[in-house]
Amino acid sequence: MERPFDPLIVGRVVGDVLDNFTPTVRLMVTYNSNKLVLNGRELLPSWLIHKPRLEILGGDMRTFFTLVMVDPDVPNPSDPYLREHLHWMVMDIPGTTDATFGREVVEYEIPNPNIGIHRYVFVIFQQRSRFVEMPRQPERERFNTRRFAGENGLGAPVAAVFFNAQRETAARRR
């Protein structure tokens, strides 16, 4: 079913990073305990220094999730020939807790765009079970969310949210 006014479609997350999907859980991402990530909202890089808190609403104790955070606009949105850059990956997140209880496969890397306005996308996949053997360490550069999900039997995403950020000048910090 097409969702023409869905912010993930309007923001080209569906298309550039993901295929169209139907969300089955709700993902809440919060920086500094008060900066909620809303689709398309601009966040300042100085707010993004520490890992965000993630809440997956709609999971249960028997369900595990994988989180992938990517920047599809590398090196710049006009010519993203290095897309995607992997900023964070956590697997085996229990369905009733946040990402701090999962296994961090790729450490959080602070978003720090140099040129233009970049999108930072959080994607949640439901795992079939806990990973007994972790997938090989993914490369940060030229990561591909679709390929990663396919290679690891994750299927379609169950939730996604994105924010925008751009280089922060001294005048913008005030």
Coordinates of C-alpha atoms in Angstrom, one line a residue:
M1 CA 0.0 0.0 0.0
E2 CA 1.5 3.3 -1.0
R3 CA 1.7 6.1 1.6
P4 CA 2.3 9.2 -0.5
F5 CA 2.6 11.6 2.5
D6 CA 4.7 9.3 4.6
P7 CA 7.8 11.4 5.7
L8 CA 10.1 8.4 4.9
I9 CA 8.9 8.6 1.3
V10 CA 8.9 12.4 1.1
G11 CA 12.4 12.4 2.7
R12 CA 13.6 9.8 0.1
V13 CA 14.6 7.3 2.9
V14 CA 12.3 4.9 1.1
G15 CA 14.1 4.6 -2.2
D16 CA 17.6 5.7 -1.2
V17 CA 18.0 3.4 1.8
L18 CA 15.0 1.1 2.1
D19 CA 12.3 -0.4 0.0
N20 CA 8.7 0.4 0.9
F21 CA 7.6 -1.4 4.1
T22 CA 4.8 -1.4 6.6
P23 CA 5.9 -0.5 10.2
T24 CA 4.9 -3.1 12.8
V25 CA 6.5 -1.5 15.9
R26 CA 7.1 2.1 16.9
L27 CA 10.7 3.4 17.3
M28 CA 11.4 6.3 19.6
V29 CA 15.0 7.8 19.5
T30 CA 16.0 10.5 22.0
Y31 CA 19.2 12.4 22.3
N32 CA 20.2 14.0 25.6
S33 CA 16.9 12.8 27.2
N34 CA 14.9 15.7 25.5
K35 CA 15.8 15.8 21.8
L36 CA 13.3 13.4 20.2
V37 CA 14.1 12.3 16.7
L38 CA 11.1 13.1 14.4
N39 CA 11.2 12.4 10.7
G40 CA 12.9 15.3 9.0
R41 CA 13.6 17.3 12.1
E42 CA 16.9 19.1 12.2
L43 CA 19.3 18.3 15.1
L44 CA 22.5 20.1 15.8
P45 CA 25.7 18.0 15.7
S46 CA 26.6 19.3 19.2
W47 CA 23.5 17.5 20.5
L48 CA 24.6 14.2 19.0
I49 CA 27.8 13.5 20.9
H50 CA 26.4 10.7 23.0
K51 CA 24.5 7.6 21.9
P52 CA 20.8 8.2 21.8
R53 CA 18.3 6.2 23.8
L54 CA 16.2 3.9 21.7
E55 CA 12.8 2.5 22.7
I56 CA 11.0 -0.1 20.6
L57 CA 7.3 0.0 21.4
G58 CA 5.3 -3.0 20.4
G59 CA 7.9 -5.8 20.9
D60 CA 7.9 -8.5 23.6
M61 CA 10.4 -10.5 25.6
R62 CA 10.6 -13.3 23.0
T63 CA 11.5 -10.8 20.2
F64 CA 14.9 -9.5 19.3
F65 CA 15.8 -6.6 17.0
T66 CA 18.7 -5.2 15.0
L67 CA 19.3 -1.5 14.8
V68 CA 21.2 0.1 11.9
M69 CA 22.0 3.8 11.8
V70 CA 23.3 5.2 8.4
D71 CA 24.0 8.4 6.6
P72 CA 23.0 8.0 2.9
D73 CA 24.3 11.4 1.9
V74 CA 28.1 10.8 2.0
P75 CA 30.1 12.8 1.1
N76 CA 27.4 15.3 0.2
P77 CA 23.7 15.2 -0.6
S78 CA 24.3 16.5 -4.2
D79 CA 26.7 13.7 -5.0
P80 CA 26.3 10.8 -2.5
Y81 CA 28.6 8.4 -4.3
L82 CA 29.9 6.9 -1.1
R83 CA 26.4 6.1 0.3
E84 CA 25.8 4.7 2.8
H85 CA 28.0 5.4 5.8
L86 CA 27.3 3.1 8.8
H87 CA 27.2 5.1 12.1
W88 CA 26.0 2.5 14.5
M89 CA 24.8 -1.1 14.7
V90 CA 23.3 -3.0 17.6
M91 CA 21.9 -6.6 17.4
D92 CA 20.0 -8.8 19.8
I93 CA 18.0 -5.9 21.3
P94 CA 15.3 -7.4 23.5
G95 CA 11.8 -6.3 22.4
T96 CA 10.9 -4.6 25.7
T97 CA 14.1 -2.6 26.3
D98 CA 16.3 -0.1 24.6
A99 CA 19.5 -0.6 22.6
T100 CA 21.8 -0.4 25.6
F101 CA 20.7 -4.0 26.3
G102 CA 21.7 -5.3 22.9
R103 CA 25.1 -6.3 21.5
E104 CA 26.9 -3.3 19.9
V105 CA 28.5 -4.7 16.7
V106 CA 29.6 -1.3 15.4
E107 CA 30.3 1.5 17.9
Y108 CA 28.3 4.7 17.7
E109 CA 30.0 7.3 15.6
I110 CA 29.0 11.0 16.0
P111 CA 27.2 12.5 13.0
N112 CA 29.5 15.2 11.7
P113 CA 28.4 16.3 8.2
N114 CA 30.9 18.6 6.3
I115 CA 28.9 19.7 3.3
G116 CA 25.1 20.1 3.0
I117 CA 22.2 18.8 4.9
H118 CA 22.6 15.0 5.7
R119 CA 19.9 12.5 6.6
Y120 CA 20.6 10.1 9.5
V121 CA 18.4 7.1 9.3
F122 CA 17.7 4.6 12.2
V123 CA 16.3 1.3 10.9
I124 CA 14.9 -1.5 13.0
F125 CA 14.7 -5.1 11.8
Q126 CA 13.1 -7.9 13.7
Q127 CA 15.4 -10.9 14.0
R128 CA 14.1 -14.5 13.6
S129 CA 16.1 -15.4 16.8
R130 CA 19.1 -14.3 18.7
F131 CA 22.3 -14.3 16.6
V132 CA 24.3 -17.4 17.7
E133 CA 27.1 -16.3 15.4
M134 CA 27.5 -12.6 14.8
P135 CA 27.8 -11.5 11.2
R136 CA 31.2 -10.5 10.0
Q137 CA 32.2 -7.0 11.1
P138 CA 30.5 -4.7 8.6
E139 CA 32.5 -1.9 7.0
R140 CA 31.4 1.6 7.8
E141 CA 32.1 2.9 4.3
R142 CA 29.7 2.0 1.4
F143 CA 27.5 0.0 3.8
N144 CA 24.3 -1.2 2.2
T145 CA 21.3 -1.6 4.5
R146 CA 19.3 -3.7 2.0
R147 CA 22.2 -6.0 1.3
F148 CA 23.0 -6.4 5.0
A149 CA 19.4 -7.3 5.8
G150 CA 19.3 -9.9 3.0
E151 CA 22.6 -11.5 3.9
N152 CA 21.5 -11.9 7.5
G153 CA 17.9 -13.1 7.0
L154 CA 16.4 -10.0 8.5
G155 CA 13.7 -9.3 5.9
A156 CA 11.9 -6.0 5.7
P157 CA 12.3 -3.3 8.3
V158 CA 9.7 -3.0 11.0
A159 CA 10.4 0.6 11.9
A160 CA 12.5 3.6 10.7
V161 CA 13.0 7.2 11.6
F162 CA 15.4 9.9 10.4
F163 CA 16.7 13.3 11.2
N164 CA 18.6 16.0 9.3
A165 CA 21.9 17.6 10.4
Q166 CA 24.3 20.0 8.8
R167 CA 27.7 21.5 9.7
E168 CA 27.4 23.5 12.8
T169 CA 28.9 27.0 12.7
A170 CA 29.7 29.1 15.8
A171 CA 26.7 31.3 14.9
R172 CA 24.3 28.3 14.9
R173 CA 25.5 27.1 18.3
R174 CA 24.3 30.3 20.0

